[in-house]
Amino acid sequence: MDTNSKDLSRQSADNDNDLLGVIFVLLRGWKIIVLFAILGLIIGILYARYENPTFKSDALIQIDETSQNVSGLGSNIAELLPPDDSTVQAQIELIRSRMVLEPVVDLLHLGIRLNDPAVSQIDRIINNQTNVQMNTAEGVVLETSNGQVQVDQFNVSQDYLDKPFMLSRTDTGFILSIGSEQFKGQLNKAHRFKGDSGLIEITVMDLPTGDYPITITKQSLQITTDSINSALSVVEKGTKTGIIELSLSGLNQEQASLTLEQVVLSYIAQNQSRSSEQTINTIEFMEEQIPKLKQELEASEAIFNKFRENSGTIDVAQEASILLSENAGIDTQIGELKLRKAELTTYYTNEHPLVIQINDQLRVLNARKQEIDNTINELPEVQREFLTLSEDVNINREIYLTILKNYEQLKIVKAGEVSDARIIDLPINTYRTITPKKQLIMLLSTLSGALVGALLVFIMNLLRNVVKDPERIESKTGVPVVATIPRSTVLSRLSTNKQSAPRMLAHIDNSSLSYEAIKSLRTSLILSTPTAVADSQEAKLFLVTGESPGVGKSFISANLAEVFAQLNKKVLVIDADMRMGELHKIFGLSQYDGLADYLLLDESTESSSGPNNSSAAQIRKEVGVKHDSDFALENFIHPSGMEHIDFIPRGKHPNNPASLLISDKFDALLTALKSQYDYIIIDSPPVLAASDAMVIAQHADQVLMVTRYDNSMERQLTYAVKQMYKSDIQVDGIILNDVKQGLMSKYSYHYSYAYGNNK
């Protein structure tokens, strides 16, 4: 359990360190991030000024899901018309169709595009807004700096579509050109030109004065409608509301409103035409059918009437009923007459007038009954034919009357018919800019620039791989970091003044962490010196070098000498960087009469010991030596102005510094100096810049490699150490110089106090 807790704690600490490392990398590169943020802001401002403002117009349409025009008048007539499928999604697609948009394109001449070539991208940025064309039913107008362009008509053949023409004014009119073709015409007059690729129809009303060409293009219908659709938004407002919201964006508020209004009107007209078309087609069909049905009805009635005339009857069914009733009446009468006759014959004979009268009546009634019976017996065959003809007449009459009724109803419908689409709101000019949103663009561009800067900082950090972590340095080089020297804020502040000379920490910042770190380095060097060397009477020689220039080796050498001198030890500082050494500036001395001068003069003396010593005299003259006594070593060792510290400057720049250092004269010089001092500190050129450090290291008791925090490259430091190893030289320690303290430096040990008087 304890082991797991420790692992979790270690993992959490590593994560915190990684997060802090990322934060510190960003903080160290804040200048780059701010620079790119400013660049992003500038780009955002330029873009906001370059882009023309975009405006938007809105409109609302209500769609009735089902039409009530016909069904409201009755189910019979509604069944005659096809069902009306007018869902909102279908209407949205109809609004976007060429069927609706093409009339708008033709009415407003939206296929004509005018462009002013004189307006450059710089002009768009400077002016913040450029003129755009206005398409109306009268024509197309574009304002320019030299006047306006107005074209009322421009139609071309298929091969000329989407190809730019140049239009310019002349003294007599205008010139229209494309390629090698030119056409001349007059203003305010319609022209029809015949070109190599077809016909061109154009009417130019006005053009800018002077030599001011304008580009004019006739777009194809497909490109124009696609352009409208790209700027047109058609959506249902809400869910199943039947209300469609249309919005159109454009560079001209008036143009957007006008175009959207015409789109709405075109859709309503198409919708109205579609609804009326159904009714009109039905009426036309009925008008064609009514005369035919009337003829059929008249023919069937004529045949029926002729049958009735031939059969001698009016209505077979009714006549049969009359005959039966009459037959029944006759039977009743006969019965009554027989009863009366029976009564009369009781009193009278058959010759009695009353009996004779009854017999006559009975004879008439029986005859009539026989006639009725004969008629009834013949009735079924006639009735079948009668019923067939009667049914034809009834059917034709019913169809004719139904169609006639529906025809009259449809005429009423057509008179009061309305569209199933209703305009709620037509577009109005709001003059509110929807894009570019300048504040948002500038904010996003600034953030984008900052992100690019942060990414660049990370990339630079990965590519540079600068020296930061002492533990990483030790693992990469195999050399211990013997000291980390924090940056002295006072010294850094003074160093910003290039005219001021470098100063010693003991003089200006003797209570700082930097000074204490130099003392710690001194202690480390004393304790790490081998016992045999420490007990020797000869001086301990420390070589201070670096992997590249600018790491602060001269600063370390001078201040290290000062803290050694505090031990009442005699210290000699030698500036062996005979090319670019600057230790003399720290001590406030001259660079001449130094190491290079001594080695050159010493060499010249030996080489000119013969009879002819004119070259030696010449060298004496160049360096200002008048007597041979001036060649004494003491003349090249200068007091530094600080107690117990002497200094040998670099001298005059020689042509062969490495040759001088590798000579026996330099060995003899160090041998002589070791007997006179307790510590000798040699500041040498960088390892990667010259081989001088490798030569001097042969004589050193300890070799110290100075590297600069957050400046030196890890690969250069590692390579310098390897180069020393290849020369059989051991680097005894690395000094990490100029460590920046505070939160911005992850690997600086965040000292918050200095031991001693910290003022």
mmCIF file with all atom_site columns, N, CA, C and O in Angstrom, residues 616-647:
data_model
loop_
_atom_site.group_PDB
_atom_site.id
_atom_site.type_symbol
_atom_site.label_atom_id
_atom_site.label_alt_id
_atom_site.label_comp_id
_atom_site.label_asym_id
_atom_site.label_entity_id
_atom_site.label_seq_id
_atom_site.pdbx_PDB_ins_code
_atom_site.Cartn_x
_atom_site.Cartn_y
_atom_site.Cartn_z
_atom_site.occupancy
_atom_site.B_iso_or_equiv
_atom_site.pdbx_formal_charge
_atom_site.auth_seq_id
_atom_site.auth_comp_id
_atom_site.auth_asym_id
_atom_site.auth_atom_id
_atom_site.pdbx_PDB_model_num
ATOM 1   N N  . ALA A 1 616 ? 64.169 41.553 -34.500 1.00 0.00 ? 616 ALA A N  1
ATOM 2   C CA . ALA A 1 616 ? 63.873 41.741 -33.072 1.00 0.00 ? 616 ALA A CA 1
ATOM 3   C C  . ALA A 1 616 ? 63.678 43.204 -32.763 1.00 0.00 ? 616 ALA A C  1
ATOM 4   O O  . ALA A 1 616 ? 62.800 43.597 -31.989 1.00 0.00 ? 616 ALA A O  1
ATOM 5   N N  . ALA A 1 617 ? 64.532 44.027 -33.360 1.00 0.00 ? 617 ALA A N  1
ATOM 6   C CA . ALA A 1 617 ? 64.390 45.469 -33.129 1.00 0.00 ? 617 ALA A CA 1
ATOM 7   C C  . ALA A 1 617 ? 63.058 45.974 -33.669 1.00 0.00 ? 617 ALA A C  1
ATOM 8   O O  . ALA A 1 617 ? 62.419 46.852 -33.070 1.00 0.00 ? 617 ALA A O  1
ATOM 9   N N  . GLN A 1 618 ? 62.671 45.408 -34.811 1.00 0.00 ? 618 GLN A N  1
ATOM 10  C CA . GLN A 1 618 ? 61.387 45.821 -35.386 1.00 0.00 ? 618 GLN A CA 1
ATOM 11  C C  . GLN A 1 618 ? 60.234 45.455 -34.458 1.00 0.00 ? 618 GLN A C  1
ATOM 12  O O  . GLN A 1 618 ? 59.294 46.232 -34.263 1.00 0.00 ? 618 GLN A O  1
ATOM 13  N N  . ILE A 1 619 ? 60.271 44.231 -33.874 1.00 0.00 ? 619 ILE A N  1
ATOM 14  C CA . ILE A 1 619 ? 59.214 43.799 -32.955 1.00 0.00 ? 619 ILE A CA 1
ATOM 15  C C  . ILE A 1 619 ? 59.193 44.690 -31.735 1.00 0.00 ? 619 ILE A C  1
ATOM 16  O O  . ILE A 1 619 ? 58.130 45.086 -31.259 1.00 0.00 ? 619 ILE A O  1
ATOM 17  N N  . ARG A 1 620 ? 60.407 45.032 -31.235 1.00 0.00 ? 620 ARG A N  1
ATOM 18  C CA . ARG A 1 620 ? 60.442 45.932 -30.074 1.00 0.00 ? 620 ARG A CA 1
ATOM 19  C C  . ARG A 1 620 ? 59.769 47.258 -30.408 1.00 0.00 ? 620 ARG A C  1
ATOM 20  O O  . ARG A 1 620 ? 59.065 47.852 -29.593 1.00 0.00 ? 620 ARG A O  1
ATOM 21  N N  . LYS A 1 621 ? 60.037 47.721 -31.640 1.00 0.00 ? 621 LYS A N  1
ATOM 22  C CA . LYS A 1 621 ? 59.469 49.003 -32.046 1.00 0.00 ? 621 LYS A CA 1
ATOM 23  C C  . LYS A 1 621 ? 57.949 48.935 -32.129 1.00 0.00 ? 621 LYS A C  1
ATOM 24  O O  . LYS A 1 621 ? 57.242 49.862 -31.728 1.00 0.00 ? 621 LYS A O  1
ATOM 25  N N  . GLU A 1 622 ? 57.433 47.780 -32.646 1.00 0.00 ? 622 GLU A N  1
ATOM 26  C CA . GLU A 1 622 ? 55.982 47.652 -32.816 1.00 0.00 ? 622 GLU A CA 1
ATOM 27  C C  . GLU A 1 622 ? 55.266 47.627 -31.476 1.00 0.00 ? 622 GLU A C  1
ATOM 28  O O  . GLU A 1 622 ? 54.177 48.181 -31.332 1.00 0.00 ? 622 GLU A O  1
ATOM 29  N N  . VAL A 1 623 ? 55.861 46.966 -30.484 1.00 0.00 ? 623 VAL A N  1
ATOM 30  C CA . VAL A 1 623 ? 55.187 46.845 -29.193 1.00 0.00 ? 623 VAL A CA 1
ATOM 31  C C  . VAL A 1 623 ? 55.644 47.904 -28.212 1.00 0.00 ? 623 VAL A C  1
ATOM 32  O O  . VAL A 1 623 ? 55.248 47.904 -27.055 1.00 0.00 ? 623 VAL A O  1
ATOM 33  N N  . GLY A 1 624 ? 56.498 48.816 -28.673 1.00 0.00 ? 624 GLY A N  1
ATOM 34  C CA . GLY A 1 624 ? 56.910 49.916 -27.811 1.00 0.00 ? 624 GLY A CA 1
ATOM 35  C C  . GLY A 1 624 ? 58.012 49.556 -26.831 1.00 0.00 ? 624 GLY A C  1
ATOM 36  O O  . GLY A 1 624 ? 58.116 50.197 -25.781 1.00 0.00 ? 624 GLY A O  1
ATOM 37  N N  . VAL A 1 625 ? 58.821 48.543 -27.107 1.00 0.00 ? 625 VAL A N  1
ATOM 38  C CA . VAL A 1 625 ? 59.911 48.138 -26.217 1.00 0.00 ? 625 VAL A CA 1
ATOM 39  C C  . VAL A 1 625 ? 61.200 48.805 -26.672 1.00 0.00 ? 625 VAL A C  1
ATOM 40  O O  . VAL A 1 625 ? 61.581 48.718 -27.831 1.00 0.00 ? 625 VAL A O  1
ATOM 41  N N  . LYS A 1 626 ? 61.846 49.498 -25.745 1.00 0.00 ? 626 LYS A N  1
ATOM 42  C CA . LYS A 1 626 ? 63.053 50.236 -26.105 1.00 0.00 ? 626 LYS A CA 1
ATOM 43  C C  . LYS A 1 626 ? 64.316 49.535 -25.644 1.00 0.00 ? 626 LYS A C  1
ATOM 44  O O  . LYS A 1 626 ? 65.364 49.684 -26.240 1.00 0.00 ? 626 LYS A O  1
ATOM 45  N N  . HIS A 1 627 ? 64.221 48.766 -24.583 1.00 0.00 ? 627 HIS A N  1
ATOM 46  C CA . HIS A 1 627 ? 65.422 48.131 -24.024 1.00 0.00 ? 627 HIS A CA 1
ATOM 47  C C  . HIS A 1 627 ? 65.157 46.652 -23.817 1.00 0.00 ? 627 HIS A C  1
ATOM 48  O O  . HIS A 1 627 ? 64.008 46.220 -23.677 1.00 0.00 ? 627 HIS A O  1
ATOM 49  N N  . ASP A 1 628 ? 66.207 45.882 -23.769 1.00 0.00 ? 628 ASP A N  1
ATOM 50  C CA . ASP A 1 628 ? 66.060 44.443 -23.557 1.00 0.00 ? 628 ASP A CA 1
ATOM 51  C C  . ASP A 1 628 ? 65.456 44.129 -22.206 1.00 0.00 ? 628 ASP A C  1
ATOM 52  O O  . ASP A 1 628 ? 64.820 43.087 -22.021 1.00 0.00 ? 628 ASP A O  1
ATOM 53  N N  . SER A 1 629 ? 65.611 45.042 -21.266 1.00 0.00 ? 629 SER A N  1
ATOM 54  C CA . SER A 1 629 ? 65.020 44.816 -19.940 1.00 0.00 ? 629 SER A CA 1
ATOM 55  C C  . SER A 1 629 ? 63.505 44.809 -19.989 1.00 0.00 ? 629 SER A C  1
ATOM 56  O O  . SER A 1 629 ? 62.830 44.305 -19.098 1.00 0.00 ? 629 SER A O  1
ATOM 57  N N  . ASP A 1 630 ? 62.939 45.358 -21.082 1.00 0.00 ? 630 ASP A N  1
ATOM 58  C CA . ASP A 1 630 ? 61.485 45.374 -21.217 1.00 0.00 ? 630 ASP A CA 1
ATOM 59  C C  . ASP A 1 630 ? 60.909 43.999 -21.503 1.00 0.00 ? 630 ASP A C  1
ATOM 60  O O  . ASP A 1 630 ? 59.702 43.797 -21.434 1.00 0.00 ? 630 ASP A O  1
ATOM 61  N N  . PHE A 1 631 ? 61.766 43.020 -21.858 1.00 0.00 ? 631 PHE A N  1
ATOM 62  C CA . PHE A 1 631 ? 61.314 41.657 -22.127 1.00 0.00 ? 631 PHE A CA 1
ATOM 63  C C  . PHE A 1 631 ? 61.100 40.858 -20.856 1.00 0.00 ? 631 PHE A C  1
ATOM 64  O O  . PHE A 1 631 ? 60.678 39.713 -20.917 1.00 0.00 ? 631 PHE A O  1
ATOM 65  N N  . ALA A 1 632 ? 61.312 41.412 -19.695 1.00 0.00 ? 632 ALA A N  1
ATOM 66  C CA . ALA A 1 632 ? 61.137 40.695 -18.436 1.00 0.00 ? 632 ALA A CA 1
ATOM 67  C C  . ALA A 1 632 ? 59.670 40.342 -18.250 1.00 0.00 ? 632 ALA A C  1
ATOM 68  O O  . ALA A 1 632 ? 58.773 41.113 -18.612 1.00 0.00 ? 632 ALA A O  1
ATOM 69  N N  . LEU A 1 633 ? 59.396 39.144 -17.688 1.00 0.00 ? 633 LEU A N  1
ATOM 70  C CA . LEU A 1 633 ? 58.031 38.656 -17.507 1.00 0.00 ? 633 LEU A CA 1
ATOM 71  C C  . LEU A 1 633 ? 57.204 39.599 -16.650 1.00 0.00 ? 633 LEU A C  1
ATOM 72  O O  . LEU A 1 633 ? 55.998 39.752 -16.867 1.00 0.00 ? 633 LEU A O  1
ATOM 73  N N  . GLU A 1 634 ? 57.843 40.225 -15.705 1.00 0.00 ? 634 GLU A N  1
ATOM 74  C CA . GLU A 1 634 ? 57.103 41.114 -14.805 1.00 0.00 ? 634 GLU A CA 1
ATOM 75  C C  . GLU A 1 634 ? 56.434 42.262 -15.556 1.00 0.00 ? 634 GLU A C  1
ATOM 76  O O  . GLU A 1 634 ? 55.438 42.829 -15.082 1.00 0.00 ? 634 GLU A O  1
ATOM 77  N N  . ASN A 1 635 ? 56.978 42.600 -16.734 1.00 0.00 ? 635 ASN A N  1
ATOM 78  C CA . ASN A 1 635 ? 56.391 43.698 -17.501 1.00 0.00 ? 635 ASN A CA 1
ATOM 79  C C  . ASN A 1 635 ? 55.046 43.323 -18.134 1.00 0.00 ? 635 ASN A C  1
ATOM 80  O O  . ASN A 1 635 ? 54.311 44.200 -18.592 1.00 0.00 ? 635 ASN A O  1
ATOM 81  N N  . PHE A 1 636 ? 54.718 42.010 -18.163 1.00 0.00 ? 636 PHE A N  1
ATOM 82  C CA . PHE A 1 636 ? 53.466 41.552 -18.776 1.00 0.00 ? 636 PHE A CA 1
ATOM 83  C C  . PHE A 1 636 ? 52.443 41.097 -17.739 1.00 0.00 ? 636 PHE A C  1
ATOM 84  O O  . PHE A 1 636 ? 51.355 40.667 -18.087 1.00 0.00 ? 636 PHE A O  1
ATOM 85  N N  . ILE A 1 637 ? 52.824 41.160 -16.481 1.00 0.00 ? 637 ILE A N  1
ATOM 86  C CA . ILE A 1 637 ? 51.905 40.837 -15.392 1.00 0.00 ? 637 ILE A CA 1
ATOM 87  C C  . ILE A 1 637 ? 51.494 42.147 -14.742 1.00 0.00 ? 637 ILE A C  1
ATOM 88  O O  . ILE A 1 637 ? 52.337 42.888 -14.228 1.00 0.00 ? 637 ILE A O  1
ATOM 89  N N  . HIS A 1 638 ? 50.198 42.410 -14.754 1.00 0.00 ? 638 HIS A N  1
ATOM 90  C CA . HIS A 1 638 ? 49.702 43.702 -14.293 1.00 0.00 ? 638 HIS A CA 1
ATOM 91  C C  . HIS A 1 638 ? 48.861 43.520 -13.030 1.00 0.00 ? 638 HIS A C  1
ATOM 92  O O  . HIS A 1 638 ? 48.081 42.554 -12.927 1.00 0.00 ? 638 HIS A O  1
ATOM 93  N N  . PRO A 1 639 ? 49.004 44.405 -12.086 1.00 0.00 ? 639 PRO A N  1
ATOM 94  C CA . PRO A 1 639 ? 48.118 44.356 -10.918 1.00 0.00 ? 639 PRO A CA 1
ATOM 95  C C  . PRO A 1 639 ? 46.686 44.697 -11.344 1.00 0.00 ? 639 PRO A C  1
ATOM 96  O O  . PRO A 1 639 ? 46.453 45.594 -12.145 1.00 0.00 ? 639 PRO A O  1
ATOM 97  N N  . SER A 1 640 ? 45.749 43.957 -10.787 1.00 0.00 ? 640 SER A N  1
ATOM 98  C CA . SER A 1 640 ? 44.355 44.124 -11.196 1.00 0.00 ? 640 SER A CA 1
ATOM 99  C C  . SER A 1 640 ? 43.657 45.259 -10.471 1.00 0.00 ? 640 SER A C  1
ATOM 100 O O  . SER A 1 640 ? 42.535 45.625 -10.835 1.00 0.00 ? 640 SER A O  1
ATOM 101 N N  . GLY A 1 641 ? 44.306 45.779 -9.453  1.00 0.00 ? 641 GLY A N  1
ATOM 102 C CA . GLY A 1 641 ? 43.637 46.779 -8.635  1.00 0.00 ? 641 GLY A CA 1
ATOM 103 C C  . GLY A 1 641 ? 42.903 46.156 -7.468  1.00 0.00 ? 641 GLY A C  1
ATOM 104 O O  . GLY A 1 641 ? 42.331 46.874 -6.640  1.00 0.00 ? 641 GLY A O  1
ATOM 105 N N  . MET A 1 642 ? 42.889 44.825 -7.426  1.00 0.00 ? 642 MET A N  1
ATOM 106 C CA . MET A 1 642 ? 42.273 44.106 -6.323  1.00 0.00 ? 642 MET A CA 1
ATOM 107 C C  . MET A 1 642 ? 43.367 43.348 -5.585  1.00 0.00 ? 642 MET A C  1
ATOM 108 O O  . MET A 1 642 ? 44.319 42.844 -6.190  1.00 0.00 ? 642 MET A O  1
ATOM 109 N N  . GLU A 1 643 ? 43.245 43.290 -4.298  1.00 0.00 ? 643 GLU A N  1
ATOM 110 C CA . GLU A 1 643 ? 44.296 42.704 -3.455  1.00 0.00 ? 643 GLU A CA 1
ATOM 111 C C  . GLU A 1 643 ? 44.491 41.236 -3.804  1.00 0.00 ? 643 GLU A C  1
ATOM 112 O O  . GLU A 1 643 ? 43.527 40.483 -3.969  1.00 0.00 ? 643 GLU A O  1
ATOM 113 N N  . HIS A 1 644 ? 45.758 40.835 -3.945  1.00 0.00 ? 644 HIS A N  1
ATOM 114 C CA . HIS A 1 644 ? 46.192 39.449 -4.189  1.00 0.00 ? 644 HIS A CA 1
ATOM 115 C C  . HIS A 1 644 ? 45.861 38.962 -5.599  1.00 0.00 ? 644 HIS A C  1
ATOM 116 O O  . HIS A 1 644 ? 46.008 37.759 -5.867  1.00 0.00 ? 644 HIS A O  1
ATOM 117 N N  . ILE A 1 645 ? 45.440 39.820 -6.504  1.00 0.00 ? 645 ILE A N  1
ATOM 118 C CA . ILE A 1 645 ? 45.078 39.363 -7.851  1.00 0.00 ? 645 ILE A CA 1
ATOM 119 C C  . ILE A 1 645 ? 45.928 40.099 -8.869  1.00 0.00 ? 645 ILE A C  1
ATOM 120 O O  . ILE A 1 645 ? 45.967 41.334 -8.880  1.00 0.00 ? 645 ILE A O  1
ATOM 121 N N  . ASP A 1 646 ? 46.636 39.298 -9.705  1.00 0.00 ? 646 ASP A N  1
ATOM 122 C CA . ASP A 1 646 ? 47.376 39.837 -10.843 1.00 0.00 ? 646 ASP A CA 1
ATOM 123 C C  . ASP A 1 646 ? 46.689 39.369 -12.128 1.00 0.00 ? 646 ASP A C  1
ATOM 124 O O  . ASP A 1 646 ? 45.937 38.389 -12.149 1.00 0.00 ? 646 ASP A O  1
ATOM 125 N N  . PHE A 1 647 ? 47.046 40.065 -13.208 1.00 0.00 ? 647 PHE A N  1
ATOM 126 C CA . PHE A 1 647 ? 46.323 39.804 -14.451 1.00 0.00 ? 647 PHE A CA 1
ATOM 127 C C  . PHE A 1 647 ? 47.260 39.918 -15.638 1.00 0.00 ? 647 PHE A C  1
ATOM 128 O O  . PHE A 1 647 ? 48.065 40.846 -15.724 1.00 0.00 ? 647 PHE A O  1
#
